[in-house]
């Protein structure tokens, strides 16, 4: 009988010990996060580490006040951004179709309507993306030559001008072409029917490098661009339209 009572007492003590939970274990259990909290925390960290810029629009047209000296005009464009910017989606390079205004007035618009749709992400506004366009022309014999260069910054906000009850951002950039440094270069260009070209057109995006260039305006290139930005305020950038 005494042995049974001792065995029963030991069993009760073991049950009590198993039911007891230390304060440290309770603290650990209460600190354990749920799956939803972990997802939310990860989401906050990911959105706060960079901001995104979504740009959509088109290269609308080119205008030459004295008319183009080529029968057909087309454009090659390139998106250029700083080292902190990453192109998430959309093409970095593109080329438009050939277009002409020979059926109308000599200084009518030459329409391209080349669509542009890209998404960037960055941690700094330094090196804001730009569109660098090289305008070329082709004559009836098929020879291509440079007409000029144009560049414009991507917009920060959706739009600034209101046209036909639709908000859009219209930008006009001058078409600049290099001038020959001397009379011999002018004569050579006239004989070959070719304009001088830049080895690296990206120097036009840097005012320090393009300071000594001799350029002349030949026309204007029109862009229609819209922008949507996300996550800039979380990084401390408060821009207002």
Short mmCIF file of N, CA, C and O in Angstrom, two decimals, residues 141-232:
data_model
loop_
_atom_site.label_atom_id
_atom_site.label_comp_id
_atom_site.label_asym_id
_atom_site.label_seq_id
_atom_site.Cartn_x
_atom_site.Cartn_y
_atom_site.Cartn_z
N UNK A 141 17.41 57.94 -103.21
CA UNK A 141 18.38 56.91 -103.58
C UNK A 141 18.68 55.94 -102.46
O UNK A 141 19.43 54.97 -102.65
N UNK A 142 18.14 56.18 -101.27
CA UNK A 142 18.34 55.27 -100.14
C UNK A 142 19.48 55.63 -99.23
O UNK A 142 19.77 54.89 -98.28
N UNK A 143 20.15 56.75 -99.48
CA UNK A 143 21.26 57.16 -98.63
C UNK A 143 20.73 57.81 -97.35
O UNK A 143 19.85 58.66 -97.40
N UNK A 144 21.28 57.39 -96.21
CA UNK A 144 20.88 57.93 -94.92
C UNK A 144 21.95 58.88 -94.39
O UNK A 144 23.15 58.63 -94.56
N UNK A 145 21.52 59.93 -93.75
CA UNK A 145 22.44 60.89 -93.14
C UNK A 145 21.77 61.52 -91.93
O UNK A 145 20.54 61.53 -91.81
N UNK A 146 22.58 62.05 -91.05
CA UNK A 146 22.07 62.65 -89.81
C UNK A 146 21.36 63.97 -90.09
O UNK A 146 21.80 64.78 -90.90
N UNK A 147 20.24 64.15 -89.40
CA UNK A 147 19.52 65.43 -89.44
C UNK A 147 19.81 66.23 -88.17
O UNK A 147 19.99 67.45 -88.21
N UNK A 148 19.86 65.56 -87.01
CA UNK A 148 20.17 66.25 -85.76
C UNK A 148 19.89 65.38 -84.56
O UNK A 148 19.47 64.22 -84.67
N UNK A 149 20.14 65.95 -83.37
CA UNK A 149 19.93 65.27 -82.10
C UNK A 149 18.96 66.07 -81.25
O UNK A 149 18.88 67.30 -81.33
N UNK A 150 18.23 65.35 -80.40
CA UNK A 150 17.30 65.97 -79.45
C UNK A 150 17.27 65.12 -78.19
O UNK A 150 17.43 63.89 -78.26
N UNK A 151 17.05 65.77 -77.07
CA UNK A 151 16.95 65.03 -75.81
C UNK A 151 16.01 65.76 -74.87
O UNK A 151 15.88 67.00 -74.92
N UNK A 152 15.35 65.00 -74.00
CA UNK A 152 14.37 65.55 -73.06
C UNK A 152 14.38 64.67 -71.82
O UNK A 152 14.62 63.46 -71.89
N UNK A 153 14.12 65.29 -70.66
CA UNK A 153 14.03 64.55 -69.40
C UNK A 153 12.67 63.87 -69.28
O UNK A 153 11.66 64.37 -69.79
N UNK A 154 12.67 62.73 -68.59
CA UNK A 154 11.41 62.10 -68.25
C UNK A 154 10.65 63.00 -67.27
O UNK A 154 11.26 63.63 -66.40
N UNK A 155 9.32 63.08 -67.37
CA UNK A 155 8.57 63.95 -66.45
C UNK A 155 8.54 63.36 -65.04
O UNK A 155 8.66 62.15 -64.84
N UNK A 156 8.35 64.24 -64.06
CA UNK A 156 8.22 63.82 -62.66
C UNK A 156 6.76 63.55 -62.33
O UNK A 156 6.43 62.59 -61.64
N UNK A 157 5.86 64.41 -62.83
CA UNK A 157 4.44 64.30 -62.53
C UNK A 157 3.67 63.94 -63.79
O UNK A 157 4.21 63.94 -64.90
N UNK A 158 2.37 63.68 -63.60
CA UNK A 158 1.53 63.19 -64.68
C UNK A 158 1.38 64.16 -65.83
O UNK A 158 1.50 63.80 -66.99
N UNK A 159 1.11 65.43 -65.58
CA UNK A 159 0.90 66.37 -66.66
C UNK A 159 0.79 67.78 -66.17
O UNK A 159 0.52 68.04 -65.00
N UNK A 160 0.99 68.74 -67.07
CA UNK A 160 0.97 70.14 -66.71
C UNK A 160 0.04 70.96 -67.61
O UNK A 160 -0.43 72.01 -67.22
N UNK A 161 -0.19 70.50 -68.82
CA UNK A 161 -1.02 71.25 -69.74
C UNK A 161 -2.32 70.50 -69.99
O UNK A 161 -2.36 69.28 -69.98
N UNK A 162 -3.38 71.24 -70.22
CA UNK A 162 -4.68 70.63 -70.47
C UNK A 162 -5.09 70.91 -71.90
O UNK A 162 -5.27 72.06 -72.30
N UNK A 163 -5.22 69.85 -72.67
CA UNK A 163 -5.58 69.98 -74.07
C UNK A 163 -6.75 69.05 -74.36
O UNK A 163 -6.69 67.86 -74.07
N UNK A 164 -7.82 69.62 -74.92
CA UNK A 164 -9.01 68.84 -75.29
C UNK A 164 -9.55 68.03 -74.11
O UNK A 164 -9.89 66.86 -74.22
N UNK A 165 -9.57 68.68 -72.94
CA UNK A 165 -10.11 68.11 -71.71
C UNK A 165 -9.35 66.87 -71.24
O UNK A 165 -9.83 66.10 -70.43
N UNK A 166 -8.14 66.66 -71.74
CA UNK A 166 -7.32 65.55 -71.29
C UNK A 166 -5.99 66.13 -70.80
O UNK A 166 -5.37 66.93 -71.49
N UNK A 167 -5.57 65.71 -69.61
CA UNK A 167 -4.33 66.22 -69.06
C UNK A 167 -3.16 65.44 -69.66
O UNK A 167 -3.13 64.22 -69.61
N UNK A 168 -2.20 66.15 -70.20
CA UNK A 168 -1.03 65.52 -70.79
C UNK A 168 0.15 66.45 -70.65
O UNK A 168 -0.01 67.65 -70.46
N UNK A 169 1.33 65.90 -70.72
CA UNK A 169 2.55 66.67 -70.63
C UNK A 169 3.22 66.69 -72.00
O UNK A 169 3.70 65.66 -72.48
N UNK A 170 3.20 67.83 -72.66
CA UNK A 170 3.80 67.99 -73.97
C UNK A 170 5.14 68.68 -73.81
O UNK A 170 5.24 69.72 -73.17
N UNK A 171 6.16 68.09 -74.40
CA UNK A 171 7.51 68.65 -74.32
C UNK A 171 8.04 68.81 -75.73
O UNK A 171 7.88 67.93 -76.57
N UNK A 172 8.67 69.94 -75.96
CA UNK A 172 9.30 70.21 -77.24
C UNK A 172 10.80 70.38 -77.02
O UNK A 172 11.23 71.16 -76.17
N UNK A 173 11.58 69.64 -77.77
CA UNK A 173 13.03 69.71 -77.68
C UNK A 173 13.60 70.15 -79.01
O UNK A 173 13.14 69.68 -80.07
N UNK A 174 14.57 71.05 -79.00
CA UNK A 174 15.17 71.48 -80.28
C UNK A 174 15.99 70.37 -80.90
O UNK A 174 16.66 69.59 -80.21
N UNK A 175 15.92 70.27 -82.22
CA UNK A 175 16.76 69.33 -82.97
C UNK A 175 18.05 70.07 -83.32
O UNK A 175 18.05 71.01 -84.12
N UNK A 176 19.14 69.64 -82.72
CA UNK A 176 20.43 70.29 -82.89
C UNK A 176 21.34 69.41 -83.74
O UNK A 176 21.38 68.20 -83.56
N UNK A 177 22.06 70.04 -84.65
CA UNK A 177 23.02 69.28 -85.44
C UNK A 177 24.38 69.98 -85.40
O UNK A 177 24.46 71.22 -85.35
N UNK A 178 25.45 69.20 -85.40
CA UNK A 178 26.79 69.81 -85.31
C UNK A 178 27.13 70.62 -86.55
O UNK A 178 26.70 70.30 -87.66
N UNK A 179 27.88 71.67 -86.32
CA UNK A 179 28.37 72.50 -87.42
C UNK A 179 29.81 72.13 -87.74
O UNK A 179 30.58 71.72 -86.87
N UNK A 180 30.15 72.26 -89.00
CA UNK A 180 31.53 72.00 -89.41
C UNK A 180 32.46 73.05 -88.81
O UNK A 180 32.12 74.25 -88.76
N UNK A 181 33.65 72.66 -88.38
CA UNK A 181 34.53 73.62 -87.70
C UNK A 181 35.16 74.65 -88.64
O UNK A 181 35.61 75.71 -88.19
N UNK A 182 35.22 74.37 -89.94
CA UNK A 182 35.87 75.30 -90.87
C UNK A 182 35.19 75.22 -92.23
O UNK A 182 34.28 74.42 -92.45
N UNK A 183 35.66 76.05 -93.15
CA UNK A 183 35.06 76.11 -94.49
C UNK A 183 35.33 74.83 -95.28
O UNK A 183 34.48 74.40 -96.07
N UNK A 184 36.48 74.21 -95.06
CA UNK A 184 36.77 72.97 -95.76
C UNK A 184 35.78 71.88 -95.36
O UNK A 184 35.32 71.10 -96.20
N UNK A 185 35.42 71.84 -94.10
CA UNK A 185 34.41 70.88 -93.66
C UNK A 185 33.06 71.16 -94.28
O UNK A 185 32.32 70.21 -94.61
N UNK A 186 32.70 72.43 -94.43
CA UNK A 186 31.43 72.76 -95.08
C UNK A 186 31.41 72.30 -96.54
O UNK A 186 30.40 71.77 -97.03
N UNK A 187 32.50 72.49 -97.23
CA UNK A 187 32.57 72.08 -98.63
C UNK A 187 32.49 70.56 -98.75
O UNK A 187 31.76 70.01 -99.60
N UNK A 188 33.18 69.85 -97.87
CA UNK A 188 33.15 68.39 -97.89
C UNK A 188 31.74 67.87 -97.58
O UNK A 188 31.26 66.92 -98.22
N UNK A 189 31.10 68.50 -96.60
CA UNK A 189 29.73 68.08 -96.26
C UNK A 189 28.77 68.34 -97.41
O UNK A 189 27.87 67.54 -97.66
N UNK A 190 28.96 69.44 -98.13
CA UNK A 190 28.07 69.76 -99.25
C UNK A 190 28.30 68.80 -100.42
O UNK A 190 27.34 68.36 -101.07
N UNK A 191 29.56 68.43 -100.67
CA UNK A 191 29.86 67.52 -101.77
C UNK A 191 29.35 66.10 -101.48
O UNK A 191 28.81 65.43 -102.36
N UNK A 192 29.50 65.66 -100.24
CA UNK A 192 29.08 64.30 -99.87
C UNK A 192 27.61 64.23 -99.47
O UNK A 192 27.08 63.12 -99.28
N UNK A 193 26.96 65.37 -99.32
CA UNK A 193 25.56 65.43 -98.90
C UNK A 193 25.35 64.72 -97.55
O UNK A 193 24.36 64.05 -97.33
N UNK A 194 26.31 64.92 -96.66
CA UNK A 194 26.24 64.31 -95.33
C UNK A 194 26.59 65.36 -94.29
O UNK A 194 27.50 66.17 -94.50
N UNK A 195 25.88 65.30 -93.15
CA UNK A 195 26.14 66.20 -92.04
C UNK A 195 27.15 65.56 -91.09
O UNK A 195 27.20 64.33 -90.97
N UNK A 196 27.97 66.36 -90.43
CA UNK A 196 28.89 65.78 -89.44
C UNK A 196 28.11 65.16 -88.28
O UNK A 196 27.06 65.65 -87.89
N UNK A 197 28.64 64.06 -87.74
CA UNK A 197 28.00 63.34 -86.66
C UNK A 197 28.92 63.28 -85.44
O UNK A 197 30.15 63.38 -85.57
N UNK A 198 28.33 63.11 -84.29
CA UNK A 198 29.07 62.95 -83.05
C UNK A 198 29.42 61.48 -82.84
O UNK A 198 28.58 60.60 -83.05
N UNK A 199 30.64 61.22 -82.40
CA UNK A 199 31.03 59.84 -82.10
C UNK A 199 30.23 59.30 -80.92
O UNK A 199 29.85 58.14 -80.91
N UNK A 200 30.02 60.15 -79.93
CA UNK A 200 29.26 59.75 -78.74
C UNK A 200 28.20 60.82 -78.47
O UNK A 200 28.49 61.83 -77.82
N UNK A 201 26.98 60.63 -78.96
CA UNK A 201 25.94 61.65 -78.74
C UNK A 201 25.58 61.88 -77.27
O UNK A 201 24.96 62.89 -76.94
N UNK A 202 25.99 60.97 -76.37
CA UNK A 202 25.65 61.13 -74.95
C UNK A 202 26.33 62.32 -74.31
O UNK A 202 25.94 62.75 -73.22
N UNK A 203 27.35 62.89 -74.96
CA UNK A 203 28.00 64.07 -74.39
C UNK A 203 27.05 65.27 -74.39
O UNK A 203 27.27 66.22 -73.66
N UNK A 204 25.99 65.20 -75.20
CA UNK A 204 25.00 66.29 -75.19
C UNK A 204 24.24 66.33 -73.88
O UNK A 204 23.66 67.38 -73.53
N UNK A 205 24.22 65.23 -73.13
CA UNK A 205 23.50 65.18 -71.86
C UNK A 205 24.31 65.75 -70.71
O UNK A 205 23.78 65.95 -69.62
N UNK A 206 25.60 66.01 -70.96
CA UNK A 206 26.48 66.58 -69.95
C UNK A 206 26.91 67.96 -70.40
O UNK A 206 27.59 68.11 -71.41
N UNK A 207 26.50 68.97 -69.65
CA UNK A 207 26.79 70.35 -70.05
C UNK A 207 28.29 70.64 -70.03
O UNK A 207 28.77 71.48 -70.81
N UNK A 208 29.03 69.97 -69.17
CA UNK A 208 30.47 70.21 -69.10
C UNK A 208 31.18 69.68 -70.34
O UNK A 208 32.10 70.32 -70.87
N UNK A 209 30.77 68.50 -70.82
CA UNK A 209 31.41 67.92 -71.99
C UNK A 209 30.98 68.58 -73.30
O UNK A 209 31.74 68.62 -74.26
N UNK A 210 29.75 69.06 -73.35
CA UNK A 210 29.24 69.67 -74.59
C UNK A 210 29.44 71.18 -74.64
O UNK A 210 28.88 71.84 -75.52
N UNK A 211 30.21 71.71 -73.73
CA UNK A 211 30.37 73.17 -73.65
C UNK A 211 31.04 73.74 -74.89
O UNK A 211 30.67 74.80 -75.38
N UNK A 212 32.02 73.05 -75.46
CA UNK A 212 32.74 73.59 -76.61
C UNK A 212 32.18 73.19 -77.96
O UNK A 212 32.76 73.54 -78.99
N UNK A 213 31.06 72.50 -77.99
CA UNK A 213 30.49 72.06 -79.26
C UNK A 213 29.81 73.22 -79.98
O UNK A 213 29.17 74.06 -79.35
N UNK A 214 29.94 73.22 -81.29
CA UNK A 214 29.26 74.20 -82.13
C UNK A 214 28.05 73.53 -82.78
O UNK A 214 28.20 72.65 -83.64
N UNK A 215 26.85 73.93 -82.34
CA UNK A 215 25.61 73.31 -82.81
C UNK A 215 24.68 74.38 -83.36
O UNK A 215 24.78 75.56 -83.02
N UNK A 216 23.78 73.96 -84.23
CA UNK A 216 22.76 74.85 -84.76
C UNK A 216 21.41 74.17 -84.70
O UNK A 216 21.30 72.95 -84.83
N UNK A 217 20.36 74.96 -84.47
CA UNK A 217 19.01 74.42 -84.38
C UNK A 217 18.43 74.25 -85.78
O UNK A 217 18.54 75.14 -86.63
N UNK A 218 17.82 73.09 -85.99
CA UNK A 218 17.28 72.78 -87.31
C UNK A 218 15.78 72.54 -87.28
O UNK A 218 15.13 72.56 -88.32
N UNK A 219 15.22 72.29 -86.11
CA UNK A 219 13.79 72.04 -85.98
C UNK A 219 13.45 71.69 -84.54
O UNK A 219 14.25 71.91 -83.63
N UNK A 220 12.27 71.15 -84.33
CA UNK A 220 11.82 70.76 -83.00
C UNK A 220 11.22 69.35 -83.06
O UNK A 220 10.62 68.96 -84.06
N UNK A 221 11.38 68.64 -81.95
CA UNK A 221 10.81 67.30 -81.78
C UNK A 221 9.84 67.34 -80.61
O UNK A 221 10.18 67.85 -79.54
N UNK A 222 8.65 66.83 -80.83
CA UNK A 222 7.59 66.92 -79.82
C UNK A 222 7.37 65.56 -79.16
O UNK A 222 7.25 64.54 -79.84
N UNK A 223 7.31 65.59 -77.81
CA UNK A 223 7.05 64.39 -77.01
C UNK A 223 5.76 64.58 -76.22
O UNK A 223 5.42 65.70 -75.83
N UNK A 224 5.07 63.50 -75.98
CA UNK A 224 3.90 63.48 -75.10
C UNK A 224 4.12 62.37 -74.08
O UNK A 224 4.06 61.18 -74.41
N UNK A 225 4.39 62.77 -72.84
CA UNK A 225 4.80 61.81 -71.82
C UNK A 225 3.95 61.97 -70.56
O UNK A 225 3.58 63.09 -70.19
N UNK A 226 3.64 60.85 -69.92
CA UNK A 226 2.92 60.81 -68.65
C UNK A 226 3.76 60.01 -67.66
O UNK A 226 4.45 59.05 -68.05
N UNK A 227 3.70 60.37 -66.38
CA UNK A 227 4.52 59.70 -65.37
C UNK A 227 3.71 59.42 -64.12
O UNK A 227 2.84 60.21 -63.74
N UNK A 228 4.01 58.29 -63.49
CA UNK A 228 3.44 57.92 -62.19
C UNK A 228 4.60 57.47 -61.31
O UNK A 228 5.39 56.62 -61.72
N UNK A 229 4.69 58.05 -60.10
CA UNK A 229 5.78 57.73 -59.19
C UNK A 229 5.22 57.11 -57.91
O UNK A 229 4.19 57.56 -57.40
N UNK A 230 5.92 56.10 -57.39
CA UNK A 230 5.51 55.41 -56.17
C UNK A 230 6.71 55.28 -55.23
O UNK A 230 7.81 54.98 -55.66
N UNK A 231 6.45 55.51 -53.93
CA UNK A 231 7.45 55.24 -52.90
C UNK A 231 8.46 56.32 -52.66
O UNK A 231 9.40 56.11 -51.90
N UNK A 232 8.32 57.49 -53.29
CA UNK A 232 9.33 58.55 -53.11
C UNK A 232 9.25 59.18 -51.72
O UNK A 232 10.27 59.51 -51.13
#
